[in-house]
Coordinates of N, CA and C in Angstrom, one line a residue:
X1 N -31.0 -12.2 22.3 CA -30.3 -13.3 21.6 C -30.5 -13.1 20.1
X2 N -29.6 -13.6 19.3 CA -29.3 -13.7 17.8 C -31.0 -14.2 17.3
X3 N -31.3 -15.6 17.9 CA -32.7 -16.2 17.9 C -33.7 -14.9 17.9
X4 N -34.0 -14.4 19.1 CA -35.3 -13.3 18.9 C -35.1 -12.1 18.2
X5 N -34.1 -12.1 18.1 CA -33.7 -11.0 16.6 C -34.2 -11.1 15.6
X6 N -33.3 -12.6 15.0 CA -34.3 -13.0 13.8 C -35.7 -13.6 13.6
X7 N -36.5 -13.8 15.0 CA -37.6 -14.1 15.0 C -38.6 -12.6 15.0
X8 N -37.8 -12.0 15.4 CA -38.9 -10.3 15.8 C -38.7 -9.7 14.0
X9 N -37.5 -10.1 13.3 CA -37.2 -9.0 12.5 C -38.0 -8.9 11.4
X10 N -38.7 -7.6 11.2 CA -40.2 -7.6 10.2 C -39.2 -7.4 9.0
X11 N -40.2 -7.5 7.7 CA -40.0 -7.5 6.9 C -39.8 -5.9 6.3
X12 N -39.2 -5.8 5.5 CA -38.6 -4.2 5.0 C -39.8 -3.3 4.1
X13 N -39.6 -2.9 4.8 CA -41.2 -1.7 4.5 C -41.1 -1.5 3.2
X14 N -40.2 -1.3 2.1 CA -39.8 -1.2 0.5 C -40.6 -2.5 0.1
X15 N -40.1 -3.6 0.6 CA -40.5 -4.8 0.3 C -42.2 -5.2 0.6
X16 N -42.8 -4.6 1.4 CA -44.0 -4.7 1.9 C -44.7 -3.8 1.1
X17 N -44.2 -2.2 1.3 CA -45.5 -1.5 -0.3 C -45.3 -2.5 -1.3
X18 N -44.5 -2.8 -1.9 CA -43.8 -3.3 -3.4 C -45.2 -4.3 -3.3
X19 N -45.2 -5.0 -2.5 CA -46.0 -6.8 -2.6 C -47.3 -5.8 -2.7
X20 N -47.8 -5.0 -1.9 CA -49.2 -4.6 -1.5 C -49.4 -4.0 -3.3
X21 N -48.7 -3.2 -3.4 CA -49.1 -2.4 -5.2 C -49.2 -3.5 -5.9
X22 N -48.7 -4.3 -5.9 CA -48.7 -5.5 -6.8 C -50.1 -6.6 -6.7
X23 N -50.0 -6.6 -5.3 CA -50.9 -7.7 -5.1 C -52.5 -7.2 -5.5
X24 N -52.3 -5.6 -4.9 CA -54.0 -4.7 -5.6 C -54.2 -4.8 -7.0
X25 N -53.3 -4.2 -7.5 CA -53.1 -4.4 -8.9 C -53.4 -6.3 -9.5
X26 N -53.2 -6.9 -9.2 CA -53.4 -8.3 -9.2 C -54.8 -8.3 -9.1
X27 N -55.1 -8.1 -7.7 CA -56.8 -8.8 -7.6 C -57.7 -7.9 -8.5
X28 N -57.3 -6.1 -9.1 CA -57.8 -5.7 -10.0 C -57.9 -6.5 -11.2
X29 N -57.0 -7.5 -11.4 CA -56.5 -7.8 -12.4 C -55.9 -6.6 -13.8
X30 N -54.9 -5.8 -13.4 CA -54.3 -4.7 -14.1 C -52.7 -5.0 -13.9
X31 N -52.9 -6.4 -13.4 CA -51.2 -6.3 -13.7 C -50.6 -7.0 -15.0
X32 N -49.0 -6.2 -14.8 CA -48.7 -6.7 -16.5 C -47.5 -7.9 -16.2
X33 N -47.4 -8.4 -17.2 CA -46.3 -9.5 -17.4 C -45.5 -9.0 -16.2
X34 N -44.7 -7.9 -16.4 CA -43.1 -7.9 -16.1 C -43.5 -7.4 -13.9
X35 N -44.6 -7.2 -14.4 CA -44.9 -6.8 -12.7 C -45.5 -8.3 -11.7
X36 N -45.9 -9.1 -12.7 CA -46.5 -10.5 -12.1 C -44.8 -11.1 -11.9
X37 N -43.8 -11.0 -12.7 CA -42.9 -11.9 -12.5 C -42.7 -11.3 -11.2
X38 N -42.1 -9.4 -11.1 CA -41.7 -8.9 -9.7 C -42.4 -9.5 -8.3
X39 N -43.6 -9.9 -9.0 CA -44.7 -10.1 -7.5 C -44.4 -11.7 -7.0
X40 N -44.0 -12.4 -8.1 CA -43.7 -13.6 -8.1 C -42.3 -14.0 -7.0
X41 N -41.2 -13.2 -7.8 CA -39.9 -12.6 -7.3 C -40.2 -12.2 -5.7
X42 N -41.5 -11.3 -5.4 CA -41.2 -11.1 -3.8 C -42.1 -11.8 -2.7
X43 N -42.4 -12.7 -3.6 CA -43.7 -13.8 -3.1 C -42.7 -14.3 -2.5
X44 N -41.2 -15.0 -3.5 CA -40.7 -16.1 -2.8 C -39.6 -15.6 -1.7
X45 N -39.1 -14.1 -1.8 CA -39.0 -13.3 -1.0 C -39.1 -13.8 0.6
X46 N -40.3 -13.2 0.6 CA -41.4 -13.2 1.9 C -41.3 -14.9 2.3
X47 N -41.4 -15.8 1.1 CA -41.2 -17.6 1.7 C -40.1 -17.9 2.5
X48 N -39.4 -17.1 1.5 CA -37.3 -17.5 2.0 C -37.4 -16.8 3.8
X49 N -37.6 -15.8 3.6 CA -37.5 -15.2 5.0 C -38.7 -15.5 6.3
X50 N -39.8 -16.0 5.9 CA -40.7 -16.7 7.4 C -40.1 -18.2 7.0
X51 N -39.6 -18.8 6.2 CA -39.5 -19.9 6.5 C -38.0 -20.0 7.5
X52 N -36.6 -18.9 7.2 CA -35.9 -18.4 8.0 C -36.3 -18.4 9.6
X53 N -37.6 -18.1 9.5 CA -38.2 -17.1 11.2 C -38.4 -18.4 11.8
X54 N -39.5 -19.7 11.0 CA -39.9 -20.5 11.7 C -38.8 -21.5 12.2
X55 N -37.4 -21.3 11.7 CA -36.5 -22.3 11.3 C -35.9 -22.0 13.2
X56 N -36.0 -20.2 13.2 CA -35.2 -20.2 14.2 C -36.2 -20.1 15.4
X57 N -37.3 -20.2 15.4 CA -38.4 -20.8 16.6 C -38.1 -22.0 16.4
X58 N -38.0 -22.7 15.6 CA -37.8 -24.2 15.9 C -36.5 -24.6 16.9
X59 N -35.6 -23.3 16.5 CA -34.7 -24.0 17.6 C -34.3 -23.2 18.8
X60 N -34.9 -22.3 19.0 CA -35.6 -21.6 20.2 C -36.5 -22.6 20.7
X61 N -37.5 -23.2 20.7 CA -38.1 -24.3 21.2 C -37.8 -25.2 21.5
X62 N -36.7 -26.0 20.7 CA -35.8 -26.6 21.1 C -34.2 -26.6 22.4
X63 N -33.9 -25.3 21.9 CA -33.6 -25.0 22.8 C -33.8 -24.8 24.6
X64 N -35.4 -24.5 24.6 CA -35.8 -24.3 25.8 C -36.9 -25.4 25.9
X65 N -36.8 -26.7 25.4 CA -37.0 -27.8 25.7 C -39.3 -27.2 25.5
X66 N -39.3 -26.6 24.6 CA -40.9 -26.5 24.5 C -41.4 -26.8 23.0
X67 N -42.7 -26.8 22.7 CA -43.0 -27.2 21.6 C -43.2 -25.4 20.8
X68 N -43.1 -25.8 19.4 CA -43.7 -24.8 19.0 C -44.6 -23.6 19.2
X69 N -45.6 -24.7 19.2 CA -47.1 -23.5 19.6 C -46.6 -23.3 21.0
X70 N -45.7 -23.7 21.7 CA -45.8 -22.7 23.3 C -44.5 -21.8 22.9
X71 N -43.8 -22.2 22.2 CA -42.5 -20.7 21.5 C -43.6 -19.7 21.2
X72 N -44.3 -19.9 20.6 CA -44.9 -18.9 19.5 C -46.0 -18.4 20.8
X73 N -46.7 -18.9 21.5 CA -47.2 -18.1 22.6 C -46.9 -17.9 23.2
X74 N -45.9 -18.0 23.4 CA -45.1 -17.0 25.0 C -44.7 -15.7 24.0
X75 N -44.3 -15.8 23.1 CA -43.9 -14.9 22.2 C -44.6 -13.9 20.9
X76 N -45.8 -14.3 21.6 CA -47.4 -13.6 21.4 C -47.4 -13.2 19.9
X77 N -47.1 -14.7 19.1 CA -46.9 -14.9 17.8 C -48.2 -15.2 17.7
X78 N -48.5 -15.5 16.5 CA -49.9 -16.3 15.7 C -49.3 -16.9 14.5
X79 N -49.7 -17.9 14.1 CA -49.5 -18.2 12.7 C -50.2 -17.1 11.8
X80 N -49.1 -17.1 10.7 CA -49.6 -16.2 9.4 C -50.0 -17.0 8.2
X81 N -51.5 -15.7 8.0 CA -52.5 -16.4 7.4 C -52.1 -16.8 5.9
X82 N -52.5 -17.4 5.2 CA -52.3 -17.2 3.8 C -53.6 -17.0 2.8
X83 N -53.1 -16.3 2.1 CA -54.1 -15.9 1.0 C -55.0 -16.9 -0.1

């Protein structure tokens, strides 16, 4: 279905190095202005798109008359941690 499509669909591997160099670089503290804005830029990225994911478990659970946490376990999800 359209739903576990966009519930399965990971994030784009370009997009994933990008955040990881950034974010090392960060906790070194060696990043520069124009790379904090980039990291900023794919922080909200990453927001826009699980907030997308959780949007369409909400109505996958809905749809099959369950609550969340039992969408997301039958579907051997976890909540993602944050930093």
């Amino acid at each position: 279905s359209e739903l576990l499509d966009q519930i399965n669909k990971g994030l784009p591997e370009a997009l994933v190095r990008r955040l990881e160099v950034f974010t090392t670089r960060r906790d070194a503290e060696r990043l520069i202005d124009e790379e904090h804005q980039e990291l900023i830029q794919l922080s909200d990225e990453v927001e826009r798109r699980e907030a997308s994911r959780l949007e369409a478990l909400a109505e996958l659970a809905s749809l099959r008359q369950k609550t969340l946490a039992e969408i997301m376990r039958d579907l051997g999800l976890s909540p993602m941690p944050h930093e």
